[in-house]
């Protein structure tokens, strides 16, 4: 058994669980959730680029984190939380249905990849491209760069 893979999977599962339980709608909680998605995407990217070896358990853990976190992320943008976050565009609250749909698509894309687990670095790369398109589209529409 590959203990590093087991440890990575356990850590990612803990992160995914934390994303569901520690979210409170503040700027800090939003950033924490985005960092979880970013960390998971980074792990997939490292495999896709070949800087880390392919590891099915690490891929599963990363995709699970992205799927779970994307589901709860829109809940951090309740009415009344639109001030005090210089990175969140007011367009989020104006177009909440679209914002939620984009997050749902990211979650669904991650779940689809999880169900048809990428079998090698090239397949992980294709998955990263799919997930990255969802992330980038939402960031372009709803994130204010500092």
JSON list of C-alpha atoms in Angstrom, two decimals, residues 31-138:
[
{"chain": "A", "resi": 31, "resn": "UNK", "atom": "CA", "xyz": [-10.55, 32.73, 0.55]},
{"chain": "A", "resi": 32, "resn": "UNK", "atom": "CA", "xyz": [-10.10, 29.54, 2.56]},
{"chain": "A", "resi": 33, "resn": "UNK", "atom": "CA", "xyz": [-12.49, 27.69, 0.27]},
{"chain": "A", "resi": 34, "resn": "UNK", "atom": "CA", "xyz": [-10.79, 29.04, -2.84]},
{"chain": "A", "resi": 35, "resn": "UNK", "atom": "CA", "xyz": [-7.41, 27.96, -1.43]},
{"chain": "A", "resi": 36, "resn": "UNK", "atom": "CA", "xyz": [-8.79, 24.45, -0.98]},
{"chain": "A", "resi": 37, "resn": "UNK", "atom": "CA", "xyz": [-9.89, 24.37, -4.61]},
{"chain": "A", "resi": 38, "resn": "UNK", "atom": "CA", "xyz": [-6.58, 25.92, -5.68]},
{"chain": "A", "resi": 39, "resn": "UNK", "atom": "CA", "xyz": [-4.57, 23.41, -3.69]},
{"chain": "A", "resi": 40, "resn": "UNK", "atom": "CA", "xyz": [-6.49, 20.52, -5.18]},
{"chain": "A", "resi": 41, "resn": "UNK", "atom": "CA", "xyz": [-6.12, 21.97, -8.67]},
{"chain": "A", "resi": 42, "resn": "UNK", "atom": "CA", "xyz": [-2.41, 22.45, -8.01]},
{"chain": "A", "resi": 43, "resn": "UNK", "atom": "CA", "xyz": [-2.05, 18.79, -7.04]},
{"chain": "A", "resi": 44, "resn": "UNK", "atom": "CA", "xyz": [-3.76, 17.79, -10.29]},
{"chain": "A", "resi": 45, "resn": "UNK", "atom": "CA", "xyz": [-1.64, 20.24, -12.26]},
{"chain": "A", "resi": 46, "resn": "UNK", "atom": "CA", "xyz": [1.58, 18.80, -10.82]},
{"chain": "A", "resi": 47, "resn": "UNK", "atom": "CA", "xyz": [0.53, 15.33, -11.97]},
{"chain": "A", "resi": 48, "resn": "UNK", "atom": "CA", "xyz": [-0.48, 16.66, -15.39]},
{"chain": "A", "resi": 49, "resn": "UNK", "atom": "CA", "xyz": [2.86, 18.44, -15.81]},
{"chain": "A", "resi": 50, "resn": "UNK", "atom": "CA", "xyz": [4.82, 15.40, -14.63]},
{"chain": "A", "resi": 51, "resn": "UNK", "atom": "CA", "xyz": [6.37, 17.13, -11.63]},
{"chain": "A", "resi": 52, "resn": "UNK", "atom": "CA", "xyz": [4.57, 14.59, -9.44]},
{"chain": "A", "resi": 53, "resn": "UNK", "atom": "CA", "xyz": [3.97, 10.98, -10.42]},
{"chain": "A", "resi": 54, "resn": "UNK", "atom": "CA", "xyz": [0.48, 9.83, -11.29]},
{"chain": "A", "resi": 55, "resn": "UNK", "atom": "CA", "xyz": [-1.27, 8.69, -8.12]},
{"chain": "A", "resi": 56, "resn": "UNK", "atom": "CA", "xyz": [-4.90, 7.59, -8.42]},
{"chain": "A", "resi": 57, "resn": "UNK", "atom": "CA", "xyz": [-5.61, 8.24, -4.73]},
{"chain": "A", "resi": 58, "resn": "UNK", "atom": "CA", "xyz": [-4.25, 11.78, -4.93]},
{"chain": "A", "resi": 59, "resn": "UNK", "atom": "CA", "xyz": [-6.35, 12.40, -8.05]},
{"chain": "A", "resi": 60, "resn": "UNK", "atom": "CA", "xyz": [-9.45, 11.07, -6.28]},
{"chain": "A", "resi": 61, "resn": "UNK", "atom": "CA", "xyz": [-8.76, 13.22, -3.23]},
{"chain": "A", "resi": 62, "resn": "UNK", "atom": "CA", "xyz": [-8.24, 16.37, -5.30]},
{"chain": "A", "resi": 63, "resn": "UNK", "atom": "CA", "xyz": [-11.37, 15.84, -7.38]},
{"chain": "A", "resi": 64, "resn": "UNK", "atom": "CA", "xyz": [-13.39, 15.09, -4.24]},
{"chain": "A", "resi": 65, "resn": "UNK", "atom": "CA", "xyz": [-12.17, 18.32, -2.66]},
{"chain": "A", "resi": 66, "resn": "UNK", "atom": "CA", "xyz": [-13.06, 20.37, -5.72]},
{"chain": "A", "resi": 67, "resn": "UNK", "atom": "CA", "xyz": [-16.51, 18.78, -6.05]},
{"chain": "A", "resi": 68, "resn": "UNK", "atom": "CA", "xyz": [-17.40, 19.23, -2.37]},
{"chain": "A", "resi": 69, "resn": "UNK", "atom": "CA", "xyz": [-16.02, 22.74, -2.04]},
{"chain": "A", "resi": 70, "resn": "UNK", "atom": "CA", "xyz": [-17.65, 24.03, -5.22]},
{"chain": "A", "resi": 71, "resn": "UNK", "atom": "CA", "xyz": [-21.02, 22.85, -3.90]},
{"chain": "A", "resi": 72, "resn": "UNK", "atom": "CA", "xyz": [-20.80, 24.94, -0.74]},
{"chain": "A", "resi": 73, "resn": "UNK", "atom": "CA", "xyz": [-18.95, 27.94, -2.13]},
{"chain": "A", "resi": 74, "resn": "UNK", "atom": "CA", "xyz": [-22.03, 29.89, -3.33]},
{"chain": "A", "resi": 75, "resn": "UNK", "atom": "CA", "xyz": [-23.48, 29.65, 0.18]},
{"chain": "A", "resi": 76, "resn": "UNK", "atom": "CA", "xyz": [-20.79, 32.11, 1.25]},
{"chain": "A", "resi": 77, "resn": "UNK", "atom": "CA", "xyz": [-22.47, 34.89, -0.73]},
{"chain": "A", "resi": 78, "resn": "UNK", "atom": "CA", "xyz": [-25.74, 35.34, 1.12]},
{"chain": "A", "resi": 79, "resn": "UNK", "atom": "CA", "xyz": [-27.60, 38.65, 0.93]},
{"chain": "A", "resi": 80, "resn": "UNK", "atom": "CA", "xyz": [-25.97, 41.16, 3.22]},
{"chain": "A", "resi": 81, "resn": "UNK", "atom": "CA", "xyz": [-22.44, 39.85, 2.64]},
{"chain": "A", "resi": 82, "resn": "UNK", "atom": "CA", "xyz": [-21.78, 41.93, -0.46]},
{"chain": "A", "resi": 83, "resn": "UNK", "atom": "CA", "xyz": [-19.69, 44.55, 1.33]},
{"chain": "A", "resi": 84, "resn": "UNK", "atom": "CA", "xyz": [-16.22, 44.28, 2.75]},
{"chain": "A", "resi": 85, "resn": "UNK", "atom": "CA", "xyz": [-14.85, 41.86, 0.17]},
{"chain": "A", "resi": 86, "resn": "UNK", "atom": "CA", "xyz": [-12.79, 43.72, -2.40]},
{"chain": "A", "resi": 87, "resn": "UNK", "atom": "CA", "xyz": [-12.28, 40.61, -4.54]},
{"chain": "A", "resi": 88, "resn": "UNK", "atom": "CA", "xyz": [-15.96, 39.69, -4.92]},
{"chain": "A", "resi": 89, "resn": "UNK", "atom": "CA", "xyz": [-17.75, 41.59, -7.66]},
{"chain": "A", "resi": 90, "resn": "UNK", "atom": "CA", "xyz": [-21.20, 42.99, -6.89]},
{"chain": "A", "resi": 91, "resn": "UNK", "atom": "CA", "xyz": [-22.23, 41.12, -10.04]},
{"chain": "A", "resi": 92, "resn": "UNK", "atom": "CA", "xyz": [-22.31, 37.94, -7.90]},
{"chain": "A", "resi": 93, "resn": "UNK", "atom": "CA", "xyz": [-25.39, 39.17, -6.02]},
{"chain": "A", "resi": 94, "resn": "UNK", "atom": "CA", "xyz": [-26.91, 40.67, -9.17]},
{"chain": "A", "resi": 95, "resn": "UNK", "atom": "CA", "xyz": [-26.54, 37.36, -11.06]},
{"chain": "A", "resi": 96, "resn": "UNK", "atom": "CA", "xyz": [-26.75, 34.83, -8.23]},
{"chain": "A", "resi": 97, "resn": "UNK", "atom": "CA", "xyz": [-28.43, 32.16, -10.38]},
{"chain": "A", "resi": 98, "resn": "UNK", "atom": "CA", "xyz": [-25.57, 32.29, -12.88]},
{"chain": "A", "resi": 99, "resn": "UNK", "atom": "CA", "xyz": [-22.98, 32.31, -10.10]},
{"chain": "A", "resi": 100, "resn": "UNK", "atom": "CA", "xyz": [-24.56, 29.23, -8.52]},
{"chain": "A", "resi": 101, "resn": "UNK", "atom": "CA", "xyz": [-24.82, 27.52, -11.92]},
{"chain": "A", "resi": 102, "resn": "UNK", "atom": "CA", "xyz": [-21.11, 28.08, -12.55]},
{"chain": "A", "resi": 103, "resn": "UNK", "atom": "CA", "xyz": [-20.20, 26.60, -9.17]},
{"chain": "A", "resi": 104, "resn": "UNK", "atom": "CA", "xyz": [-22.53, 23.65, -9.80]},
{"chain": "A", "resi": 105, "resn": "UNK", "atom": "CA", "xyz": [-20.89, 23.06, -13.18]},
{"chain": "A", "resi": 106, "resn": "UNK", "atom": "CA", "xyz": [-17.45, 22.96, -11.57]},
{"chain": "A", "resi": 107, "resn": "UNK", "atom": "CA", "xyz": [-18.71, 20.50, -8.98]},
{"chain": "A", "resi": 108, "resn": "UNK", "atom": "CA", "xyz": [-20.39, 18.35, -11.65]},
{"chain": "A", "resi": 109, "resn": "UNK", "atom": "CA", "xyz": [-17.28, 18.41, -13.84]},
{"chain": "A", "resi": 110, "resn": "UNK", "atom": "CA", "xyz": [-15.19, 17.23, -10.87]},
{"chain": "A", "resi": 111, "resn": "UNK", "atom": "CA", "xyz": [-17.73, 14.51, -10.03]},
{"chain": "A", "resi": 112, "resn": "UNK", "atom": "CA", "xyz": [-17.78, 13.36, -13.67]},
{"chain": "A", "resi": 113, "resn": "UNK", "atom": "CA", "xyz": [-13.99, 13.13, -13.68]},
{"chain": "A", "resi": 114, "resn": "UNK", "atom": "CA", "xyz": [-14.11, 11.27, -10.38]},
{"chain": "A", "resi": 115, "resn": "UNK", "atom": "CA", "xyz": [-16.58, 8.75, -11.80]},
{"chain": "A", "resi": 116, "resn": "UNK", "atom": "CA", "xyz": [-14.39, 8.26, -14.88]},
{"chain": "A", "resi": 117, "resn": "UNK", "atom": "CA", "xyz": [-11.10, 8.61, -13.02]},
{"chain": "A", "resi": 118, "resn": "UNK", "atom": "CA", "xyz": [-8.29, 9.88, -15.25]},
{"chain": "A", "resi": 119, "resn": "UNK", "atom": "CA", "xyz": [-5.92, 6.94, -15.69]},
{"chain": "A", "resi": 120, "resn": "UNK", "atom": "CA", "xyz": [-2.68, 8.78, -16.44]},
{"chain": "A", "resi": 121, "resn": "UNK", "atom": "CA", "xyz": [-1.02, 12.19, -16.45]},
{"chain": "A", "resi": 122, "resn": "UNK", "atom": "CA", "xyz": [-2.38, 13.06, -19.90]},
{"chain": "A", "resi": 123, "resn": "UNK", "atom": "CA", "xyz": [-5.94, 12.34, -18.81]},
{"chain": "A", "resi": 124, "resn": "UNK", "atom": "CA", "xyz": [-5.38, 14.38, -15.64]},
{"chain": "A", "resi": 125, "resn": "UNK", "atom": "CA", "xyz": [-4.21, 17.22, -17.89]},
{"chain": "A", "resi": 126, "resn": "UNK", "atom": "CA", "xyz": [-7.43, 17.07, -19.90]},
{"chain": "A", "resi": 127, "resn": "UNK", "atom": "CA", "xyz": [-9.40, 17.15, -16.65]},
{"chain": "A", "resi": 128, "resn": "UNK", "atom": "CA", "xyz": [-7.39, 20.15, -15.43]},
{"chain": "A", "resi": 129, "resn": "UNK", "atom": "CA", "xyz": [-8.24, 21.94, -18.68]},
{"chain": "A", "resi": 130, "resn": "UNK", "atom": "CA", "xyz": [-11.95, 21.26, -18.19]},
{"chain": "A", "resi": 131, "resn": "UNK", "atom": "CA", "xyz": [-11.93, 22.34, -14.56]},
{"chain": "A", "resi": 132, "resn": "UNK", "atom": "CA", "xyz": [-9.73, 25.32, -15.32]},
{"chain": "A", "resi": 133, "resn": "UNK", "atom": "CA", "xyz": [-12.18, 26.58, -17.93]},
{"chain": "A", "resi": 134, "resn": "UNK", "atom": "CA", "xyz": [-14.94, 26.55, -15.34]},
{"chain": "A", "resi": 135, "resn": "UNK", "atom": "CA", "xyz": [-12.75, 28.29, -12.76]},
{"chain": "A", "resi": 136, "resn": "UNK", "atom": "CA", "xyz": [-11.49, 30.88, -15.23]},
{"chain": "A", "resi": 137, "resn": "UNK", "atom": "CA", "xyz": [-14.93, 31.72, -16.55]},
{"chain": "A", "resi": 138, "resn": "UNK", "atom": "CA", "xyz": [-16.26, 32.37, -13.09]}
]
